[in-house]
Coordinates of C-alpha atoms in Angstrom, one line a residue:
Chain U
M1 CA -37.6 -13.4 26.1
T2 CA -41.2 -14.4 27.1
M3 CA -44.4 -12.5 26.7
T4 CA -44.5 -11.9 30.5
G5 CA -41.7 -9.5 29.9
Y6 CA -44.3 -7.0 28.6
T7 CA -46.2 -6.4 31.8
E8 CA -49.3 -4.2 32.2
S9 CA -51.6 -3.8 29.2
L10 CA -49.0 -2.3 26.9
T11 CA -49.1 -3.6 23.3
P12 CA -45.6 -4.5 22.0
A13 CA -45.7 -1.5 19.7
A14 CA -46.5 0.9 22.5
A15 CA -43.8 -0.7 24.6
A16 CA -41.3 -0.3 21.8
R17 CA -42.3 3.3 21.4
R18 CA -41.9 4.0 25.1
N19 CA -38.5 2.1 25.2
F20 CA -37.4 4.1 22.2
G21 CA -38.3 7.4 24.0
K22 CA -36.3 6.2 27.0
G23 CA -33.5 5.1 24.9
R24 CA -33.3 8.4 23.1
V25 CA -33.2 10.4 26.4
A26 CA -30.4 8.0 27.6
R27 CA -28.6 8.4 24.4
I28 CA -28.7 12.2 24.3
G29 CA -27.6 12.2 27.9
C30 CA -24.7 9.9 27.0
V31 CA -23.7 12.2 24.1
L32 CA -23.8 15.3 26.3
A33 CA -21.7 13.6 28.9
V34 CA -19.1 12.6 26.4
V35 CA -19.0 16.1 24.9
A36 CA -18.7 17.6 28.4
L37 CA -15.8 15.3 29.2
A38 CA -14.2 16.1 25.8
C39 CA -14.4 19.8 26.7
L40 CA -12.4 19.2 29.9
V41 CA -9.5 17.4 28.2
P42 CA -7.3 20.4 27.3
F43 CA -7.6 21.7 30.9
I44 CA -6.7 18.4 32.6
G45 CA -4.2 17.0 30.2
T46 CA -0.7 18.1 29.2
S47 CA -0.3 19.9 25.9
Y48 CA 1.0 16.6 24.4
Q49 CA -2.1 14.8 25.6
T50 CA -4.2 17.5 24.1
L51 CA -2.5 17.0 20.8
Q52 CA -3.1 13.3 21.0
M53 CA -6.8 13.8 21.7
T54 CA -6.9 16.3 18.8
F55 CA -5.8 13.5 16.5
V56 CA -8.4 11.2 18.0
L57 CA -11.1 13.7 16.9
I58 CA -9.5 14.0 13.5
Y59 CA -9.4 10.2 13.0
A60 CA -13.0 10.0 14.3
I61 CA -14.1 12.3 11.4
A62 CA -12.3 10.2 8.8
L63 CA -13.6 7.0 10.2
L64 CA -17.1 8.2 10.2
G65 CA -16.8 9.1 6.5
L66 CA -15.2 5.7 5.7
N67 CA -17.9 3.9 7.6
I68 CA -20.7 5.7 5.7
L69 CA -19.1 4.3 2.5
V70 CA -18.0 0.8 3.7
G71 CA -20.4 0.0 6.5
Y72 CA -23.7 1.6 5.3
N73 CA -23.2 1.6 1.5
G74 CA -21.2 -1.6 1.2
Q75 CA -18.5 -0.1 -1.1
L76 CA -15.1 -1.2 0.1
S77 CA -12.3 1.4 0.0
L78 CA -8.8 0.5 0.9
G79 CA -7.6 3.9 -0.3
H80 CA -9.1 6.6 2.0
G81 CA -5.7 7.6 3.1
A82 CA -5.4 9.2 -0.4
F83 CA -8.4 11.4 0.2
F84 CA -7.1 12.2 3.7
G85 CA -3.8 13.3 2.0
L86 CA -5.7 15.2 -0.7
G87 CA -7.5 17.3 2.0
A88 CA -4.2 17.9 3.9
Y89 CA -2.4 19.0 0.8
I90 CA -5.2 21.4 -0.4
A91 CA -5.2 23.0 3.1
A92 CA -1.4 23.2 3.1
I93 CA -1.2 24.7 -0.4
M94 CA -3.9 27.3 0.4
M95 CA -2.1 28.4 3.6
H96 CA 1.5 28.0 2.3
H97 CA 1.2 29.5 -1.1
F98 CA -1.7 31.8 -0.8
G99 CA -1.5 32.8 2.8
L100 CA -5.2 32.2 3.4
P101 CA -6.5 31.9 7.0
Y102 CA -6.7 28.4 8.5
W103 CA -10.5 28.3 8.9
S104 CA -11.1 29.1 5.3
T105 CA -9.4 25.9 4.2
I106 CA -12.1 23.7 5.7
P107 CA -15.0 24.6 3.4
V108 CA -12.8 24.6 0.3
V109 CA -11.4 21.2 1.2
A110 CA -14.8 19.9 1.9
V111 CA -16.1 21.0 -1.5
L112 CA -13.1 19.9 -3.5
C113 CA -12.9 16.5 -1.8
L114 CA -16.6 16.0 -2.3
I115 CA -16.1 16.6 -6.0
G116 CA -12.9 14.5 -6.1
G117 CA -14.6 11.6 -4.4
F118 CA -17.7 11.9 -6.6
L119 CA -15.5 11.8 -9.7
F120 CA -13.6 8.7 -8.4
G121 CA -16.9 7.2 -7.4
L122 CA -18.4 7.5 -10.9
P123 CA -16.0 4.9 -12.5
A124 CA -16.1 3.0 -9.3
L125 CA -19.8 2.4 -9.9
R126 CA -18.8 -0.3 -12.4
L127 CA -16.6 -1.9 -9.8
E128 CA -17.9 -4.2 -7.1
G129 CA -16.5 -5.9 -4.1
H130 CA -13.0 -7.1 -4.9
Y131 CA -12.5 -4.9 -7.9
L132 CA -13.3 -1.7 -6.0
A133 CA -11.0 -2.9 -3.2
L134 CA -8.3 -3.4 -5.8
A135 CA -8.7 0.0 -7.5
T136 CA -8.6 1.8 -4.2
F137 CA -5.7 -0.4 -3.0
S138 CA -3.7 0.8 -5.9
L139 CA -4.8 4.4 -5.3
A140 CA -3.4 4.2 -1.8
L141 CA -0.1 2.7 -3.0
A142 CA 0.3 5.3 -5.8
M143 CA -0.7 8.4 -3.7
P144 CA 2.8 9.2 -2.2
Q145 CA 4.3 8.9 -5.7
I146 CA 1.9 11.4 -7.1
L147 CA 2.5 13.8 -4.3
K148 CA 6.3 13.5 -4.9
Y149 CA 6.1 13.9 -8.6
P150 CA 8.6 16.6 -9.7
A151 CA 6.1 18.3 -12.1
F152 CA 3.9 19.2 -9.1
A153 CA 6.8 19.9 -6.7
Q154 CA 6.4 23.6 -7.2
W155 CA 3.0 23.3 -5.4
T156 CA 3.4 20.2 -3.3
G157 CA 7.0 20.8 -2.2
G158 CA 8.0 17.3 -3.6
F159 CA 9.8 15.0 -1.1
M160 CA 10.2 17.9 1.4
G161 CA 6.5 18.5 1.8
L162 CA 5.2 21.9 3.0
V163 CA 5.4 23.7 6.4
I164 CA 2.4 25.5 7.7
S165 CA 2.4 28.3 10.2
P166 CA 0.7 27.4 13.6
V167 CA -3.0 28.2 14.0
P168 CA -3.4 31.6 15.6
V169 CA -5.6 32.0 18.7
P170 CA -8.3 34.7 18.2
A171 CA -7.7 37.9 20.2
G172 CA -9.3 37.8 23.7
V173 CA -9.5 34.0 24.0
P174 CA -7.5 32.9 27.0
L175 CA -6.3 29.6 25.5
S176 CA -3.0 28.3 24.1
S177 CA -2.7 27.4 20.5
D178 CA -3.0 23.7 21.2
Q179 CA -6.1 24.2 23.3
W180 CA -7.7 26.4 20.7
L181 CA -7.0 24.0 17.9
Y182 CA -8.5 21.2 20.0
F183 CA -11.7 23.1 20.4
F184 CA -11.8 24.0 16.7
C185 CA -11.5 20.3 15.9
L186 CA -14.0 19.3 18.6
A187 CA -16.6 21.8 17.1
L188 CA -16.0 20.4 13.6
T189 CA -16.2 16.8 14.8
L190 CA -19.6 17.6 16.4
V191 CA -20.8 19.3 13.2
M192 CA -19.6 16.4 11.1
F193 CA -21.1 13.8 13.4
L194 CA -24.4 15.7 13.4
I195 CA -24.4 15.7 9.6
G196 CA -23.5 12.0 9.4
W197 CA -26.1 11.0 12.0
N198 CA -28.8 13.1 10.3
L199 CA -27.9 11.7 6.9
M200 CA -28.1 8.1 8.0
R201 CA -31.4 8.3 9.9
G202 CA -33.4 9.9 7.1
R203 CA -34.5 8.9 3.7
T204 CA -31.1 9.2 2.2
G205 CA -29.6 6.9 4.8
Q206 CA -32.4 4.3 4.1
A207 CA -31.6 4.5 0.4
I208 CA -27.8 4.1 1.1
I209 CA -28.5 1.0 3.2
A210 CA -31.0 -0.4 0.8
I211 CA -28.4 -0.2 -2.0
R212 CA -26.0 -2.2 0.2
D213 CA -28.5 -4.9 1.1
Q214 CA -30.7 -5.3 -2.0
P215 CA -29.4 -3.3 -5.0
T216 CA -31.9 -4.7 -7.4
A217 CA -34.8 -4.1 -5.1
A218 CA -33.5 -0.6 -4.4
V219 CA -33.5 0.3 -8.1
S220 CA -36.9 -1.1 -8.6
M221 CA -38.1 1.1 -5.7
G222 CA -37.0 4.1 -7.7
I223 CA -33.6 4.8 -6.0
N224 CA -31.1 6.2 -8.4
L225 CA -28.2 3.8 -7.8
A226 CA -25.5 5.6 -9.8
Y227 CA -26.3 8.9 -8.1
Y228 CA -26.4 7.5 -4.5
K229 CA -23.3 5.4 -4.9
S230 CA -21.2 8.2 -6.3
M231 CA -22.6 10.7 -3.9
T232 CA -21.8 8.4 -1.0
F233 CA -18.3 8.1 -2.3
G234 CA -18.1 11.9 -2.5
V235 CA -19.5 12.4 1.0
S236 CA -17.1 9.8 2.4
A237 CA -14.1 11.5 0.6
M238 CA -15.3 14.8 2.0
Y239 CA -15.1 13.5 5.6
A240 CA -11.6 12.1 4.9
G241 CA -10.5 15.4 3.3
V242 CA -11.7 17.5 6.2
A243 CA -10.0 15.2 8.6
G244 CA -6.8 15.5 6.5
A245 CA -7.0 19.3 6.5
L246 CA -7.3 19.3 10.3
S247 CA -4.4 16.9 10.6
A248 CA -2.3 19.3 8.4
L249 CA -3.3 22.2 10.7
T250 CA -2.4 20.2 13.8
A251 CA 0.9 18.7 12.5
Q252 CA 1.8 22.1 10.9
F253 CA 3.4 20.0 8.2
V254 CA 2.5 17.8 5.3
S255 CA 4.8 15.3 3.6
P256 CA 4.1 12.6 0.9
D257 CA 5.0 9.7 3.1
S258 CA 2.6 10.5 5.8
F259 CA -0.3 9.6 3.5
D260 CA 0.9 6.1 2.5
F261 CA -0.7 2.8 2.4
F262 CA -0.3 2.4 6.2
L263 CA -2.7 5.3 6.8
S264 CA -5.4 3.7 4.6
I265 CA -4.9 0.4 6.5
S266 CA -5.1 2.3 9.8
L267 CA -8.5 3.8 8.8
L268 CA -9.7 0.3 7.8
V269 CA -8.6 -1.0 11.2
G270 CA -10.4 1.8 12.9
I271 CA -13.8 1.0 11.4
V272 CA -13.3 -2.7 12.0
V273 CA -12.4 -2.2 15.7
G274 CA -15.1 0.5 16.3
G275 CA -17.8 -1.5 14.5
I276 CA -18.8 -1.5 10.9
A277 CA -22.0 0.4 10.1
T278 CA -22.1 2.3 13.4
V279 CA -21.8 6.0 14.0
S280 CA -20.4 5.9 17.5
G281 CA -17.9 3.2 16.5
A282 CA -15.8 5.9 14.8
I283 CA -14.8 7.2 18.3
F284 CA -13.6 3.9 19.6
G285 CA -11.8 3.2 16.4
A286 CA -10.1 6.6 16.5
V287 CA -8.9 5.9 20.1
F288 CA -7.6 2.5 19.0
I289 CA -5.6 3.8 16.0
Q290 CA -4.2 6.8 17.9
F291 CA -3.0 5.0 21.0
I292 CA -2.3 1.4 20.1
P293 CA 0.6 2.0 17.6
N294 CA 2.2 4.2 20.2
I295 CA 2.0 1.6 22.8
A296 CA 3.0 -1.2 20.5
E297 CA 6.0 0.7 19.2
H298 CA 7.6 0.3 22.6
I299 CA 7.9 -3.4 21.9
S300 CA 9.2 -3.3 18.4
K301 CA 9.0 -1.2 15.2
S302 CA 6.9 -3.9 13.5
A303 CA 4.7 -4.6 16.5
S304 CA 2.1 -2.0 15.6
W305 CA 1.6 -3.5 12.2
A306 CA 1.4 -6.9 13.8
V307 CA -1.2 -5.7 16.2
Y308 CA -3.2 -4.2 13.3
G309 CA -3.1 -7.5 11.4
V310 CA -4.2 -9.5 14.4
A311 CA -6.9 -6.9 15.2
L312 CA -8.3 -7.1 11.6
I313 CA -8.5 -10.9 11.6
G314 CA -9.4 -11.3 15.3
F315 CA -12.2 -8.8 15.2
M316 CA -13.7 -10.3 12.0
Y317 CA -13.5 -13.7 13.7
L318 CA -14.7 -12.9 17.2
M319 CA -16.7 -9.7 17.1
P320 CA -17.5 -8.6 13.5
Q321 CA -19.6 -5.7 14.9
G322 CA -16.6 -4.3 16.7
V323 CA -16.6 -2.6 20.1
V324 CA -20.0 -1.0 19.5
G325 CA -21.4 -4.5 18.7
L326 CA -19.9 -5.8 22.0
I327 CA -21.5 -2.9 24.0
R328 CA -24.9 -3.6 22.3
R329 CA -24.6 -7.3 23.2
L330 CA -23.7 -6.5 26.8
R331 CA -26.6 -4.1 27.0
G332 CA -28.9 -6.7 25.6
V333 CA -27.7 -9.2 28.2
I334 CA -28.1 -6.7 31.1
S335 CA -31.6 -5.6 30.1
G336 CA -32.5 -9.3 29.5
A337 CA -31.4 -10.1 33.0
K338 CA -33.3 -7.1 34.4
R339 CA -36.5 -8.2 32.6
S340 CA -36.3 -11.8 33.8
A341 CA -35.6 -10.5 37.3
A342 CA -38.7 -8.3 37.2
Chain L
M1 CA 16.7 1.4 -31.6
D2 CA 18.9 -0.6 -29.4
A3 CA 17.6 1.2 -26.4
L4 CA 14.0 0.5 -27.4
L5 CA 14.8 -3.2 -27.9
F6 CA 16.5 -3.3 -24.5
Q7 CA 13.5 -1.8 -22.9
I8 CA 11.2 -4.3 -24.5
T9 CA 13.3 -7.4 -23.6
S10 CA 13.8 -6.3 -20.0
G11 CA 10.0 -5.6 -19.9
I12 CA 9.3 -9.1 -21.1
T13 CA 11.5 -10.6 -18.4
T14 CA 9.9 -8.6 -15.6
G15 CA 6.7 -9.5 -17.3
F16 CA 7.4 -13.2 -16.5
I17 CA 7.7 -12.3 -12.8
Y18 CA 4.3 -10.5 -12.9
A19 CA 2.9 -13.4 -14.8
S20 CA 3.9 -15.9 -12.1
L21 CA 2.4 -13.8 -9.4
A22 CA -0.7 -13.1 -11.5
L23 CA -1.1 -16.8 -12.1
A24 CA -1.1 -17.4 -8.3
L25 CA -3.8 -14.7 -8.0
V26 CA -5.9 -16.2 -10.8
M27 CA -5.6 -19.7 -9.4
I28 CA -7.1 -18.6 -6.1
F29 CA -9.7 -16.4 -7.8
Q30 CA -10.8 -19.3 -9.9
S31 CA -11.6 -21.6 -7.0
T32 CA -12.8 -19.1 -4.5
N33 CA -13.8 -15.8 -6.4
H34 CA -11.5 -13.9 -4.0
I35 CA -8.5 -11.8 -4.9
N36 CA -5.7 -12.6 -2.4
F37 CA -4.3 -9.3 -1.4
A38 CA -1.7 -11.0 0.7
Q39 CA -0.2 -13.0 -2.2
G40 CA 2.8 -10.7 -2.6
E41 CA 3.6 -10.6 1.1
M42 CA 3.5 -14.4 1.2
A43 CA 5.9 -14.5 -1.7
M44 CA 8.2 -12.0 0.1
F45 CA 8.2 -14.2 3.2
S46 CA 9.1 -17.3 1.1
T47 CA 11.9 -15.3 -0.5
Y48 CA 13.3 -14.7 3.0
I49 CA 13.2 -18.4 3.7
A50 CA 15.2 -19.0 0.6
F51 CA 17.6 -16.2 1.5
T52 CA 18.1 -17.7 5.0
L53 CA 18.8 -21.1 3.5
V54 CA 21.3 -19.8 1.0
Q55 CA 23.0 -17.7 3.8
A56 CA 23.3 -20.9 5.9
G57 CA 25.3 -22.5 3.1
V58 CA 22.6 -24.5 1.3
P59 CA 23.3 -24.5 -2.5
F60 CA 20.7 -22.4 -4.3
W61 CA 19.2 -25.3 -6.4
I62 CA 18.4 -27.2 -3.2
A63 CA 17.2 -24.1 -1.3
F64 CA 14.8 -23.2 -4.2
P65 CA 12.7 -26.4 -4.2
T66 CA 12.8 -26.5 -0.4
T67 CA 11.4 -23.0 -0.3
L68 CA 8.7 -23.9 -2.7
L69 CA 7.7 -26.8 -0.5
G70 CA 7.7 -24.5 2.5
A71 CA 5.5 -22.0 0.6
F72 CA 3.1 -24.8 -0.3
V73 CA 2.8 -25.8 3.3
M74 CA 2.3 -22.2 4.3
G75 CA -0.5 -21.6 1.8
F76 CA -2.1 -24.9 2.7
V77 CA -2.1 -24.1 6.4
I78 CA -3.4 -20.5 5.8
E79 CA -6.4 -21.8 3.8
R80 CA -7.2 -24.5 6.3
F81 CA -6.9 -22.5 9.5
V82 CA -7.3 -18.8 8.7
L83 CA -9.7 -18.7 5.7
R84 CA -11.8 -21.8 6.3
P85 CA -13.8 -20.2 9.1
F86 CA -14.7 -17.4 6.7
A87 CA -15.8 -19.6 3.9
D88 CA -19.3 -18.2 3.6
A89 CA -18.5 -14.7 4.8
P90 CA -19.3 -11.6 2.7
V91 CA -16.7 -10.0 0.4
L92 CA -16.0 -7.2 2.8
T93 CA -15.0 -9.6 5.6
I94 CA -12.8 -11.7 3.3
V95 CA -10.9 -8.6 2.0
I96 CA -10.4 -7.4 5.6
V97 CA -8.9 -10.8 6.5
F98 CA -6.6 -10.7 3.5
I99 CA -5.4 -7.2 4.4
G100 CA -4.9 -8.6 7.9
L101 CA -2.7 -11.4 6.5
L102 CA -0.8 -8.9 4.4
V103 CA 0.0 -6.7 7.4
I104 CA 0.9 -9.7 9.6
F105 CA 3.3 -11.2 7.0
N106 CA 4.9 -7.8 6.5
S107 CA 5.4 -7.2 10.2
I108 CA 6.7 -10.7 11.0
A109 CA 9.2 -10.4 8.2
G110 CA 10.4 -7.1 9.5
W111 CA 10.5 -8.5 13.0
I112 CA 12.6 -11.6 12.2
F113 CA 14.7 -10.4 9.3
G114 CA 14.9 -6.6 9.8
Y115 CA 14.1 -3.8 7.5
E116 CA 17.5 -3.4 5.9
M117 CA 17.8 -4.1 2.2
Q118 CA 19.6 -7.4 1.6
P119 CA 21.4 -8.1 -1.7
F120 CA 20.1 -11.4 -3.1
P121 CA 22.7 -12.9 -5.4
S122 CA 21.5 -14.1 -8.8
P123 CA 21.8 -17.9 -9.1
F124 CA 22.5 -17.9 -12.8
P125 CA 26.0 -18.0 -14.3
H126 CA 27.3 -14.8 -15.8
S127 CA 28.2 -16.6 -19.0
W128 CA 24.5 -16.7 -19.9
G129 CA 24.4 -13.0 -20.5
T130 CA 24.4 -11.4 -23.9
R131 CA 24.5 -7.8 -25.1
L132 CA 20.8 -7.4 -25.0
V133 CA 19.8 -9.8 -22.1
S134 CA 21.5 -10.2 -18.8
A135 CA 22.1 -13.6 -17.3
H136 CA 19.5 -13.1 -14.6
Q137 CA 16.9 -12.0 -17.1
L138 CA 17.5 -15.1 -19.2
G139 CA 17.3 -17.2 -16.0
I140 CA 14.0 -15.6 -15.0
A141 CA 12.6 -16.5 -18.4
V142 CA 13.8 -20.1 -18.2
V143 CA 12.7 -20.7 -14.6
T144 CA 9.3 -19.0 -14.8
L145 CA 8.5 -20.6 -18.2
S146 CA 9.3 -24.0 -16.8
V147 CA 7.2 -23.4 -13.8
L148 CA 4.3 -22.3 -16.0
A149 CA 4.7 -25.3 -18.2
A150 CA 4.8 -27.6 -15.2
V151 CA 1.6 -26.0 -13.9
Y152 CA -0.1 -26.4 -17.3
L153 CA 0.9 -30.1 -17.5
F154 CA -0.2 -30.7 -14.0
F155 CA -3.7 -29.3 -14.6
R156 CA -4.0 -30.8 -18.0
F157 CA -2.7 -34.4 -17.6
T158 CA -2.9 -35.5 -14.0
S159 CA -6.0 -36.7 -12.2
L160 CA -5.3 -34.5 -9.3
G161 CA -5.2 -31.5 -11.6
L162 CA -8.4 -32.6 -13.2
A163 CA -10.0 -33.0 -9.8
M164 CA -8.9 -29.5 -8.9
R165 CA -10.3 -28.0 -12.0
A166 CA -13.6 -29.8 -11.4
A167 CA -13.7 -28.6 -7.8
A168 CA -13.1 -25.0 -8.9
Q169 CA -15.7 -25.2 -11.6
N170 CA -18.5 -26.9 -9.8
P171 CA -17.9 -27.6 -6.1
V172 CA -21.2 -29.2 -5.4
S173 CA -21.2 -31.8 -8.2
S174 CA -17.6 -32.5 -7.5
R175 CA -18.3 -33.2 -3.9
L176 CA -21.1 -35.6 -5.0
V177 CA -18.8 -37.6 -7.2
G178 CA -16.4 -38.0 -4.2
I179 CA -13.8 -35.2 -4.8
R180 CA -12.7 -33.7 -1.5
V181 CA -13.4 -30.2 -2.5
G182 CA -12.3 -28.6 0.8
L183 CA -8.9 -30.4 0.8
L184 CA -8.3 -29.5 -2.9
L185 CA -9.0 -25.8 -2.1
A186 CA -6.2 -25.9 0.4
V187 CA -3.9 -27.7 -2.1
G188 CA -4.8 -24.9 -4.6
W189 CA -3.8 -22.3 -2.0
G190 CA -0.5 -24.2 -1.4
L191 CA 0.3 -24.3 -5.2
A192 CA -0.5 -20.6 -5.6
A193 CA 1.8 -19.8 -2.7
A194 CA 4.6 -21.9 -4.3
I195 CA 4.1 -20.2 -7.6
G196 CA 4.1 -16.8 -5.9
A197 CA 7.4 -17.8 -4.2
V198 CA 9.0 -18.4 -7.6
A199 CA 8.0 -14.8 -8.5
G200 CA 9.5 -13.5 -5.2
I201 CA 12.8 -15.4 -5.5
M202 CA 13.2 -14.3 -9.2
A203 CA 12.4 -10.7 -8.3
A204 CA 14.7 -10.4 -5.2
P205 CA 18.0 -10.0 -7.2
I206 CA 16.4 -7.1 -9.0
V207 CA 14.6 -5.2 -6.3
F208 CA 16.7 -6.2 -3.3
L209 CA 15.2 -8.2 -0.4
E210 CA 13.2 -6.2 2.1
P211 CA 9.8 -6.5 3.7
N212 CA 8.2 -4.1 1.3
M213 CA 9.8 -5.4 -1.8
M214 CA 6.6 -6.9 -3.2
A215 CA 4.3 -3.8 -3.0
G216 CA 5.2 -2.5 -6.5
I217 CA 5.4 -6.0 -8.0
M218 CA 2.0 -6.9 -6.5
I219 CA 0.2 -4.0 -8.0
Y220 CA 1.6 -4.9 -11.4
A221 CA 0.6 -8.5 -10.9
F222 CA -2.9 -7.3 -10.2
A223 CA -2.8 -5.3 -13.5
A224 CA -1.5 -8.4 -15.3
A225 CA -4.1 -10.7 -13.8
L226 CA -6.9 -8.2 -14.7
L227 CA -5.6 -7.6 -18.2
G228 CA -5.2 -11.3 -19.0
G229 CA -8.6 -12.0 -17.5
I230 CA -8.9 -12.8 -13.8
N231 CA -10.7 -16.1 -14.5
N232 CA -8.3 -17.4 -17.2
P233 CA -5.0 -18.9 -16.0
A234 CA -3.6 -18.9 -19.5
G235 CA -4.3 -15.2 -19.8
A236 CA -1.9 -14.4 -16.9
V237 CA 1.2 -15.0 -19.0
P238 CA 0.4 -12.6 -21.9
G239 CA -1.1 -10.2 -19.4
G240 CA 2.1 -10.2 -17.4
I241 CA 4.3 -9.7 -20.5
I242 CA 2.1 -6.9 -21.8
V243 CA 2.1 -5.1 -18.5
G244 CA 5.9 -5.6 -18.1
V245 CA 6.6 -4.1 -21.5
L246 CA 4.1 -1.2 -21.1
E247 CA 5.6 -0.5 -17.7
N248 CA 9.1 -0.2 -19.1
L249 CA 8.1 1.8 -22.2
A250 CA 6.0 4.2 -20.1
G251 CA 8.8 4.5 -17.6
A252 CA 11.5 5.2 -20.3
Y253 CA 9.6 7.4 -22.7
V254 CA 6.4 8.8 -21.1
V255 CA 6.1 9.5 -17.4
G256 CA 9.6 8.6 -16.0
T257 CA 10.3 6.2 -13.2
E258 CA 8.8 8.4 -10.5
L259 CA 5.3 7.4 -11.5
K260 CA 5.7 3.6 -11.9
L261 CA 2.9 2.8 -9.4
T262 CA 0.6 5.4 -10.8
T263 CA 1.1 3.8 -14.2
A264 CA -0.1 0.6 -12.7
L265 CA -3.1 2.3 -11.1
V266 CA -4.1 3.8 -14.5
M267 CA -3.7 0.4 -16.2
I268 CA -5.9 -1.2 -13.5
L269 CA -8.6 1.5 -13.8
L270 CA -8.5 1.4 -17.6
V271 CA -8.9 -2.4 -17.8
L272 CA -11.7 -2.4 -15.2
L273 CA -13.5 0.4 -16.9
I274 CA -13.1 -0.6 -20.6
R275 CA -13.0 -4.4 -20.4
P276 CA -13.5 -5.7 -16.9
A277 CA -13.2 -9.3 -18.2
G278 CA -9.7 -8.7 -19.4
L279 CA -8.4 -9.6 -22.9
F280 CA -8.8 -13.4 -22.5
G281 CA -11.4 -13.7 -19.7
R282 CA -15.0 -14.7 -19.9
T283 CA -17.7 -12.1 -19.2
L284 CA -19.8 -13.3 -16.4
R285 CA -23.5 -12.5 -16.1
T286 CA -25.2 -12.7 -12.8
R287 CA -28.8 -13.8 -12.5
V288 CA -30.9 -11.7 -10.1

């Protein structure tokens, strides 16, 4: 890029500001277009396709939460499937045992998973890199066992799991149950993304990123490391829990083996494919983990695992920034070409 | 009393299996500072190779060393071709690559050999068994202890072993005195894979052969490696035995067998929180 790229008498800073304004308008337009498209899905697609897209939204919430922890804060969790399962079970128990309405489960799950994640994050403070990966890895492996444990079976349903009644459509709304649930998840996804985006662009986000890049410098700047790290773990578990609760509502069923190690790995694959430390990457990652195993399973039972493994290594090798990184690079190439043409 | 003794002896023998796998983990950790999450799946894959050889009519005591050789080559090749490009990558990237390897080995094994549980016959004669210890348990003790002794002798008394220790301790100076650090790193991976394969083959008659057989063993091997001190190979053996005995006692008298993995999780968390260096490890300080 040469200096002639900045034509007229604009200083670089002013040009950057103007480009930023332009970029922001384009970005907001892009988001609105995606939301508008997302609103059309249940009217165009079949009810099965609507269900699949509901799961894409659910995974997107969980992936955003995991990415806040892994991508922005640099704490590696291989066990977020456990928090996903925790959220699902809290929602299921509230509805199955106490007959509470489906919408009331979400705030309760959010608060409980925030606390649960915060508490797990406190000891995790002492663990870095590999050790944290190890602790969360064993959490993921142990979770189905804990859910099956006979002493809790009275609440968790043991091996059998719990069945939940379908989500009722409010009176006067001309939608099917699937469609209504889709919009419920879409609304929550938007709220969670807004919270996540807002969190990451402000002071808190800067502190979270500073801890990842320069922990010592961050502390000497007055950032409370212990608080921010545990809180990030809590927020991240909250996202996973809310996603889990929505998945329980959608599947109308929870069972111990749906929250196994494979789920945690899927979430990891999702953020790697979408792009580590990106907000929008969660959507690409969610599409990947929802549809690729389905397609791969036509080939062989083990093919979806194989695809996941190859994706993990291949993405790290070829595009460590995932799909979003690729898009950014392409955009850079295009705008570079435009500039040199002008 | 007999029941208690029985639990302890069988804990010690499974402890030897954990110790072998933990030693493999510690070896790789020592030279690279990485915990190989795929170690268990590599061992599982080697065990399938041994199983296939035995099925094809090869006598066990020929199939066993052949498999170890195969595992060595596998570990060597993985280090050279999969991990070498990520030599300077951050921890996050390395762990993701390890998880990728874990997933790939698991799926390839399922693809080639199927997901059915296969009985793996114990290679040890029944006459070895006593009232307290079964033939296979005694065999595990003999085989793993000889392997561990061989590893010790190799590192202590051969020049290749000395070079490998030097390369792990101070790669830059070792390179300056003419040690081929990169090559030795791959050799270390090969050795670790072979030691892991021993653990897999010894475990197979107990847990049955299937692609997910190592998940439970792996998590206990992690606990053993941490308890013994992740940077001390000699600690892996007592670590493995303690973990094996604790697992059996907790399973028999405290929580029941339903929570075996959770017991391991609790052990790992306790070690990491109370004494992250393990019982026999060095405490490392980082300079900032």
